[in-house]
Amino acid sequence: MNKWLDGSGDERDIVISSRIRLARNIEGMKLPQHIEESEGKKVVDMVSNAILKNSNIPEDEFTLYKLEDMSNLDKNVLVEKHLISPDLLKKPQISSFLLKNDEKATIMMNEEDHVRIQVLLSGLDLEKGWNICNNIDDIIEESVDYAYDSKFGYITSCPTNVGTGLRASVMVHLPCLVLTKNVNRILQAVNQLGLAVRGIYGEGTGSLGNIFQISNQITLGESEEEIISKLKGIVIQIINKEKESRKILLSTKKIELEDKIYRSLGILQNARILNSKETMNFLSDICMGIGMEILKQIDINTIYNLIIDTQPANIQNIYGKELSTTERDVKRAELIREKLNN
């Protein structure tokens, strides 16, 4: 079970998650790309103390993890769960993170910037995510001086983050826009409106299982609230287009659609070997079936959790040992049978 995937938030049949991320750097210190190990550890001490020694935060609300003390498997499990970024793994000797006990907030230290605050929530819930993230940011800023320019805003390693330092994103499942071959046209229009479209694990990753991440690209010249409002408005339009496509397919190709969904369900309930890619495609069909009320006996949150739990590192973590590719494929099929046949 993934704690942040708690079944809350709006539009759950299409929106898997909402994420808010703030990038910050500390005044007078070299950026992480050029930092010495001793200075990098000083960043970790400053930021972690701002949270762990704050009297307004319960003692056990956040836990500090140092990457150099973690196994590769444990680190990759957290990347697959979307709790830390792949970029955080690049400098394990100086990189650490604070994880909230409900796993909805992570404070990464010495990733691309000194501080990356991330809030991850189930469903469409950008405003709540922003409020949580902003509150954590304010707490850190009480004892840490951020690098800030009165003209340009918060100073960041990448120029595209200068300004608010805010990156808001929504992970959406769009199977019917893909089936009706409308997805490319719509996502191109989204790009033209100043938003970015990426795969399930962010920049440089492809779309698996008809899952896409929609995020803002501009952080300068707009307030945080304006960025979030614009993103939410466009995401709602995309959601409505997906819903329209679902209605069209139900009225014109219902039997073919049911056949596709039930075939995928049959394979998942009975297969003995499943690789990652085919699993994502079959799980996408099940999500579609649940969203269209063709499958009523399965909760969509079960499928969203399986999307994460069947990734390579998570499979090994669940079964408590390192596995070969073939062993993973066998255990993946076993886990899915267990979840879908109960």
GROMACS .gro file of C-alpha atoms in nm:
model
  342
    1MET     CA    1   0.000   0.000   0.000
    2ASN     CA    2   0.123   0.347  -0.090
    3LYS     CA    3   0.022   0.586   0.186
    4TRP     CA    4  -0.028   0.893  -0.033
    5LEU     CA    5  -0.264   0.697  -0.261
    6ASP     CA    6  -0.545   0.714  -0.007
    7GLY     CA    7  -0.842   0.747  -0.244
    8SER     CA    8  -0.899   1.117  -0.171
    9GLY     CA    9  -0.914   1.401  -0.423
   10ASP     CA   10  -1.145   1.473  -0.716
   11GLU     CA   11  -1.178   1.302  -1.057
   12ARG     CA   12  -1.014   0.981  -0.931
   13ASP     CA   13  -1.121   0.774  -1.232
   14ILE     CA   14  -0.892   0.988  -1.453
   15VAL     CA   15  -0.655   1.177  -1.220
   16ILE     CA   16  -0.406   0.957  -1.034
   17SER     CA   17  -0.218   1.232  -0.850
   18SER     CA   18  -0.150   1.602  -0.801
   19ARG     CA   19   0.200   1.721  -0.717
   20ILE     CA   20   0.336   2.057  -0.602
   21ARG     CA   21   0.712   2.113  -0.595
   22LEU     CA   22   0.909   2.419  -0.484
   23ALA     CA   23   1.277   2.476  -0.571
   24ARG     CA   24   1.489   2.685  -0.334
   25ASN     CA   25   1.857   2.764  -0.279
   26ILE     CA   26   2.040   2.901   0.023
   27GLU     CA   27   2.187   3.251   0.013
   28GLY     CA   28   2.567   3.261  -0.009
   29MET     CA   29   2.620   2.890  -0.079
   30LYS     CA   30   2.740   2.726  -0.401
   31LEU     CA   31   2.474   2.540  -0.599
   32PRO     CA   32   2.468   2.159  -0.556
   33GLN     CA   33   2.648   2.100  -0.889
   34HIS     CA   34   2.956   2.286  -0.757
   35ILE     CA   35   2.932   2.224  -0.384
   36GLU     CA   36   3.202   2.061  -0.168
   37GLU     CA   37   3.099   1.760   0.039
   38SER     CA   38   3.138   1.948   0.370
   39GLU     CA   39   2.921   2.235   0.246
   40GLY     CA   40   2.664   1.990   0.109
   41LYS     CA   41   2.635   1.830   0.452
   42LYS     CA   42   2.596   2.177   0.603
   43VAL     CA   43   2.294   2.231   0.374
   44VAL     CA   44   2.141   1.906   0.502
   45ASP     CA   45   2.200   2.010   0.865
   46MET     CA   46   2.049   2.357   0.815
   47VAL     CA   47   1.736   2.238   0.636
   48SER     CA   48   1.671   1.928   0.846
   49ASN     CA   49   1.716   2.124   1.171
   50ALA     CA   50   1.467   2.384   1.047
   51ILE     CA   51   1.206   2.107   1.039
   52LEU     CA   52   1.314   1.857   1.306
   53LYS     CA   53   1.387   2.119   1.573
   54ASN     CA   54   1.076   2.330   1.508
   55SER     CA   55   0.857   2.328   1.819
   56ASN     CA   56   0.539   2.356   1.609
   57ILE     CA   57   0.605   2.026   1.427
   58PRO     CA   58   0.541   1.699   1.616
   59GLU     CA   59   0.865   1.512   1.689
   60ASP     CA   60   0.788   1.207   1.474
   61GLU     CA   61   0.616   1.384   1.183
   62PHE     CA   62   0.927   1.382   0.959
   63THR     CA   63   1.211   1.129   0.931
   64LEU     CA   64   1.556   1.212   0.790
   65TYR     CA   65   1.708   0.968   0.539
   66LYS     CA   66   2.066   0.993   0.410
   67LEU     CA   67   2.116   0.842   0.064
   68GLU     CA   68   2.467   0.718   0.145
   69ASP     CA   69   2.315   0.494   0.416
   70MET     CA   70   2.051   0.340   0.187
   71SER     CA   71   2.070   0.040  -0.047
   72ASN     CA   72   2.016   0.088  -0.421
   73LEU     CA   73   1.696  -0.115  -0.394
   74ASP     CA   74   1.551   0.105  -0.118
   75LYS     CA   75   1.636   0.420  -0.316
   76ASN     CA   76   1.473   0.287  -0.634
   77VAL     CA   77   1.161   0.182  -0.442
   78LEU     CA   78   1.114   0.546  -0.338
   79VAL     CA   79   1.169   0.672  -0.694
   80GLU     CA   80   0.904   0.428  -0.824
   81LYS     CA   81   0.666   0.544  -0.551
   82HIS     CA   82   0.727   0.905  -0.671
   83LEU     CA   83   0.849   1.002  -0.321
   84ILE     CA   84   1.195   1.116  -0.439
   85SER     CA   85   1.325   1.216  -0.782
   86PRO     CA   86   1.575   1.017  -0.991
   87ASP     CA   87   1.802   1.326  -0.987
   88LEU     CA   88   1.839   1.303  -0.609
   89LEU     CA   89   2.032   0.975  -0.655
   90LYS     CA   90   2.313   1.141  -0.854
   91LYS     CA   91   2.507   1.271  -0.549
   92PRO     CA   92   2.446   1.018  -0.268
   93GLN     CA   93   2.737   1.143  -0.057
   94ILE     CA   94   2.566   1.482   0.002
   95SER     CA   95   2.198   1.416  -0.075
   96SER     CA   96   1.934   1.348   0.190
   97PHE     CA   97   1.560   1.385   0.231
   98LEU     CA   98   1.297   1.433   0.497
   99LEU     CA   99   0.984   1.222   0.451
  100LYS     CA  100   0.655   1.302   0.626
  101ASN     CA  101   0.505   1.001   0.801
  102ASP     CA  102   0.196   1.005   0.575
  103GLU     CA  103   0.434   1.009   0.272
  104LYS     CA  104   0.252   1.309   0.126
  105ALA     CA  105   0.546   1.549   0.169
  106THR     CA  106   0.917   1.511   0.092
  107ILE     CA  107   1.192   1.768   0.143
  108MET     CA  108   1.486   1.677  -0.082
  109MET     CA  109   1.826   1.830  -0.010
  110ASN     CA  110   2.105   1.876  -0.267
  111GLU     CA  111   1.915   1.755  -0.570
  112GLU     CA  112   1.937   2.008  -0.857
  113ASP     CA  113   1.877   2.280  -0.595
  114HIS     CA  114   1.961   2.293  -0.224
  115VAL     CA  115   1.596   2.238  -0.134
  116ARG     CA  116   1.315   2.070  -0.326
  117ILE     CA  117   0.986   2.055  -0.132
  118GLN     CA  118   0.736   1.812  -0.283
  119VAL     CA  119   0.375   1.745  -0.186
  120LEU     CA  120   0.202   1.449  -0.353
  121LEU     CA  121  -0.173   1.392  -0.318
  122SER     CA  122  -0.424   1.146  -0.459
  123GLY     CA  123  -0.669   1.271  -0.724
  124LEU     CA  124  -0.710   1.634  -0.837
  125ASP     CA  125  -0.617   1.841  -0.531
  126LEU     CA  126  -0.370   2.111  -0.639
  127GLU     CA  127  -0.487   2.383  -0.399
  128LYS     CA  128  -0.450   2.160  -0.093
  129GLY     CA  129  -0.107   2.051  -0.217
  130TRP     CA  130  -0.001   2.414  -0.255
  131ASN     CA  131  -0.118   2.505   0.096
  132ILE     CA  132   0.081   2.218   0.252
  133CYS     CA  133   0.391   2.295   0.042
  134ASN     CA  134   0.375   2.669   0.114
  135ASN     CA  135   0.346   2.602   0.487
  136ILE     CA  136   0.658   2.380   0.486
  137ASP     CA  137   0.842   2.644   0.281
  138ASP     CA  138   0.752   2.914   0.536
  139ILE     CA  139   0.876   2.697   0.824
  140ILE     CA  140   1.215   2.639   0.656
  141GLU     CA  141   1.245   3.010   0.570
  142GLU     CA  142   1.209   3.102   0.938
  143SER     CA  143   1.566   2.978   0.996
  144VAL     CA  144   1.720   2.952   0.646
  145ASP     CA  145   1.793   3.251   0.419
  146TYR     CA  146   1.687   3.171   0.063
  147ALA     CA  147   1.864   3.312  -0.245
  148TYR     CA  148   1.614   3.570  -0.372
  149ASP     CA  149   1.630   3.854  -0.623
  150SER     CA  150   1.377   4.139  -0.602
  151LYS     CA  151   1.342   4.144  -0.982
  152PHE     CA  152   1.361   3.774  -1.075
  153GLY     CA  153   1.235   3.601  -0.761
  154TYR     CA  154   1.383   3.279  -0.620
  155ILE     CA  155   1.721   3.188  -0.771
  156THR     CA  156   1.736   2.830  -0.902
  157SER     CA  157   1.992   2.611  -1.079
  158CYS     CA  158   1.778   2.583  -1.392
  159PRO     CA  159   1.662   2.914  -1.547
  160THR     CA  160   1.317   2.766  -1.618
  161ASN     CA  161   1.252   2.747  -1.242
  162VAL     CA  162   1.355   3.106  -1.162
  163GLY     CA  163   1.069   3.315  -1.023
  164THR     CA  164   0.828   3.129  -0.801
  165GLY     CA  165   1.032   2.807  -0.822
  166LEU     CA  166   0.697   2.629  -0.848
  167ARG     CA  167   0.633   2.321  -1.057
  168ALA     CA  168   0.276   2.191  -1.036
  169SER     CA  169   0.182   1.868  -1.213
  170VAL     CA  170  -0.112   1.635  -1.251
  171MET     CA  171  -0.084   1.268  -1.351
  172VAL     CA  172  -0.375   1.167  -1.575
  173HIS     CA  173  -0.491   0.839  -1.731
  174LEU     CA  174  -0.623   0.899  -2.085
  175PRO     CA  175  -0.696   0.558  -2.247
  176CYS     CA  176  -0.994   0.665  -2.456
  177LEU     CA  177  -0.820   0.970  -2.600
  178VAL     CA  178  -0.546   0.728  -2.706
  179LEU     CA  179  -0.796   0.475  -2.850
  180THR     CA  180  -0.978   0.747  -3.050
  181LYS     CA  181  -0.639   0.880  -3.169
  182ASN     CA  182  -0.713   1.228  -3.031
  183VAL     CA  183  -0.447   1.234  -2.763
  184ASN     CA  184  -0.161   1.377  -2.974
  185ARG     CA  185  -0.372   1.665  -3.104
  186ILE     CA  186  -0.488   1.757  -2.753
  187LEU     CA  187  -0.144   1.727  -2.595
  188GLN     CA  188   0.009   1.940  -2.873
  189ALA     CA  189  -0.249   2.208  -2.791
  190VAL     CA  190  -0.149   2.178  -2.424
  191ASN     CA  191   0.215   2.242  -2.520
  192GLN     CA  192   0.114   2.552  -2.714
  193LEU     CA  193  -0.060   2.683  -2.401
  194GLY     CA  194   0.272   2.678  -2.215
  195LEU     CA  195   0.237   2.347  -2.034
  196ALA     CA  196   0.466   2.042  -2.053
  197VAL     CA  197   0.359   1.682  -2.114
  198ARG     CA  198   0.580   1.399  -1.987
  199GLY     CA  199   0.567   1.029  -1.908
  200ILE     CA  200   0.488   0.862  -1.577
  201TYR     CA  201   0.833   0.925  -1.424
  202GLY     CA  202   0.877   1.281  -1.550
  203GLU     CA  203   1.120   1.440  -1.792
  204GLY     CA  204   1.277   1.202  -2.044
  205THR     CA  205   1.032   0.918  -1.979
  206GLY     CA  206   0.774   0.784  -2.221
  207SER     CA  207   0.405   0.728  -2.159
  208LEU     CA  208   0.337   0.384  -2.014
  209GLY     CA  209  -0.017   0.257  -1.968
  210ASN     CA  210  -0.170   0.571  -2.125
  211ILE     CA  211  -0.052   0.778  -1.826
  212PHE     CA  212   0.069   1.134  -1.879
  213GLN     CA  213   0.203   1.412  -1.654
  214ILE     CA  214   0.081   1.764  -1.731
  215SER     CA  215   0.279   2.047  -1.568
  216ASN     CA  216   0.352   2.420  -1.590
  217GLN     CA  217   0.666   2.537  -1.771
  218ILE     CA  218   0.664   2.907  -1.676
  219THR     CA  219   0.756   3.008  -1.320
  220LEU     CA  220   0.842   3.374  -1.382
  221GLY     CA  221   0.587   3.655  -1.415
  222GLU     CA  222   0.292   3.466  -1.266
  223SER     CA  223   0.194   3.411  -0.904
  224GLU     CA  224   0.175   3.062  -0.756
  225GLU     CA  225  -0.204   3.085  -0.747
  226GLU     CA  226  -0.218   3.189  -1.114
  227ILE     CA  227   0.007   2.899  -1.218
  228ILE     CA  228  -0.206   2.648  -1.028
  229SER     CA  229  -0.536   2.793  -1.153
  230LYS     CA  230  -0.419   2.782  -1.517
  231LEU     CA  231  -0.296   2.423  -1.487
  232LYS     CA  232  -0.615   2.308  -1.315
  233GLY     CA  233  -0.834   2.476  -1.579
  234ILE     CA  234  -0.654   2.301  -1.865
  235VAL     CA  235  -0.649   1.966  -1.682
  236ILE     CA  236  -1.027   1.990  -1.634
  237GLN     CA  237  -1.065   2.047  -2.009
  238ILE     CA  238  -0.852   1.736  -2.076
  239ILE     CA  239  -1.062   1.537  -1.827
  240ASN     CA  240  -1.379   1.646  -2.008
  241LYS     CA  241  -1.231   1.541  -2.345
  242GLU     CA  242  -1.146   1.197  -2.201
  243LYS     CA  243  -1.502   1.166  -2.065
  244GLU     CA  244  -1.645   1.260  -2.407
  245SER     CA  245  -1.427   0.994  -2.572
  246ARG     CA  246  -1.549   0.736  -2.320
  247LYS     CA  247  -1.913   0.817  -2.401
  248ILE     CA  248  -1.849   0.794  -2.776
  249LEU     CA  249  -1.675   0.456  -2.743
  250LEU     CA  250  -1.951   0.322  -2.517
  251SER     CA  251  -2.216   0.416  -2.771
  252THR     CA  252  -2.029   0.305  -3.086
  253LYS     CA  253  -1.793   0.022  -2.981
  254LYS     CA  254  -1.932  -0.114  -2.654
  255ILE     CA  255  -1.883  -0.485  -2.733
  256GLU     CA  256  -1.527  -0.432  -2.861
  257LEU     CA  257  -1.449  -0.223  -2.553
  258GLU     CA  258  -1.591  -0.483  -2.313
  259ASP     CA  259  -1.397  -0.755  -2.493
  260LYS     CA  260  -1.069  -0.561  -2.458
  261ILE     CA  261  -1.131  -0.494  -2.088
  262TYR     CA  262  -1.240  -0.848  -1.995
  263ARG     CA  263  -0.954  -1.005  -2.195
  264SER     CA  264  -0.707  -0.793  -1.996
  265LEU     CA  265  -0.880  -0.884  -1.670
  266GLY     CA  266  -0.869  -1.253  -1.762
  267ILE     CA  267  -0.498  -1.237  -1.838
  268LEU     CA  268  -0.419  -1.053  -1.514
  269GLN     CA  269  -0.626  -1.296  -1.305
  270ASN     CA  270  -0.461  -1.603  -1.459
  271ALA     CA  271  -0.117  -1.521  -1.606
  272ARG     CA  272   0.192  -1.682  -1.454
  273ILE     CA  273   0.451  -1.446  -1.609
  274LEU     CA  274   0.403  -1.072  -1.672
  275ASN     CA  275   0.662  -0.813  -1.773
  276SER     CA  276   0.641  -0.444  -1.670
  277LYS     CA  277   0.523  -0.304  -2.002
  278GLU     CA  278   0.239  -0.549  -2.068
  279THR     CA  279   0.130  -0.518  -1.705
  280MET     CA  280   0.095  -0.141  -1.741
  281ASN     CA  281  -0.113  -0.183  -2.057
  282PHE     CA  282  -0.343  -0.444  -1.900
  283LEU     CA  283  -0.384  -0.237  -1.582
  284SER     CA  284  -0.470   0.063  -1.802
  285ASP     CA  285  -0.755  -0.140  -1.955
  286ILE     CA  286  -0.882  -0.230  -1.606
  287CYS     CA  287  -0.873   0.137  -1.496
  288MET     CA  288  -1.067   0.226  -1.810
  289GLY     CA  289  -1.323  -0.046  -1.734
  290ILE     CA  290  -1.370   0.080  -1.378
  291GLY     CA  291  -1.401   0.442  -1.490
  292MET     CA  292  -1.663   0.347  -1.751
  293GLU     CA  293  -1.853   0.133  -1.495
  294ILE     CA  294  -1.802  -0.183  -1.700
  295LEU     CA  295  -1.609  -0.332  -1.406
  296LYS     CA  296  -1.787  -0.259  -1.079
  297GLN     CA  297  -1.632  -0.514  -0.845
  298ILE     CA  298  -1.280  -0.361  -0.838
  299ASP     CA  299  -1.180  -0.037  -0.665
  300ILE     CA  300  -0.969   0.192  -0.884
  301ASN     CA  301  -0.734   0.258  -0.592
  302THR     CA  302  -0.639  -0.112  -0.595
  303ILE     CA  303  -0.526  -0.070  -0.956
  304TYR     CA  304  -0.342   0.258  -0.893
  305ASN     CA  305  -0.150   0.087  -0.611
  306LEU     CA  306  -0.069  -0.209  -0.839
  307ILE     CA  307   0.075   0.030  -1.099
  308ILE     CA  308   0.340   0.124  -0.840
  309ASP     CA  309   0.371  -0.209  -0.657
  310THR     CA  310   0.443  -0.401  -0.980
  311GLN     CA  311   0.742  -0.183  -1.075
  312PRO     CA  312   1.078  -0.371  -1.060
  313ALA     CA  313   1.219  -0.237  -0.731
  314ASN     CA  314   0.884  -0.251  -0.552
  315ILE     CA  315   0.829  -0.615  -0.651
  316GLN     CA  316   1.167  -0.704  -0.500
  317ASN     CA  317   1.089  -0.499  -0.189
  318ILE     CA  318   0.751  -0.671  -0.137
  319TYR     CA  319   0.908  -1.018  -0.161
  320GLY     CA  320   1.210  -0.915   0.045
  321LYS     CA  321   1.493  -1.015  -0.189
  322GLU     CA  322   1.672  -0.928  -0.513
  323LEU     CA  323   1.518  -1.105  -0.812
  324SER     CA  324   1.628  -1.173  -1.169
  325THR     CA  325   1.412  -1.033  -1.451
  326THR     CA  326   1.232  -1.367  -1.496
  327GLU     CA  327   1.178  -1.407  -1.121
  328ARG     CA  328   1.033  -1.054  -1.108
  329ASP     CA  329   0.793  -1.134  -1.392
  330VAL     CA  330   0.674  -1.447  -1.208
  331LYS     CA  331   0.630  -1.262  -0.876
  332ARG     CA  332   0.455  -0.972  -1.053
  333ALA     CA  333   0.196  -1.212  -1.196
  334GLU     CA  334   0.160  -1.378  -0.854
  335LEU     CA  335   0.098  -1.045  -0.678
  336ILE     CA  336  -0.163  -0.937  -0.935
  337ARG     CA  337  -0.348  -1.270  -0.914
  338GLU     CA  338  -0.358  -1.238  -0.537
  339LYS     CA  339  -0.498  -0.880  -0.549
  340LEU     CA  340  -0.754  -0.936  -0.828
  341ASN     CA  341  -0.885  -1.277  -0.724
  342ASN     CA  342  -0.961  -1.185  -0.362
   0.00000   0.00000   0.00000
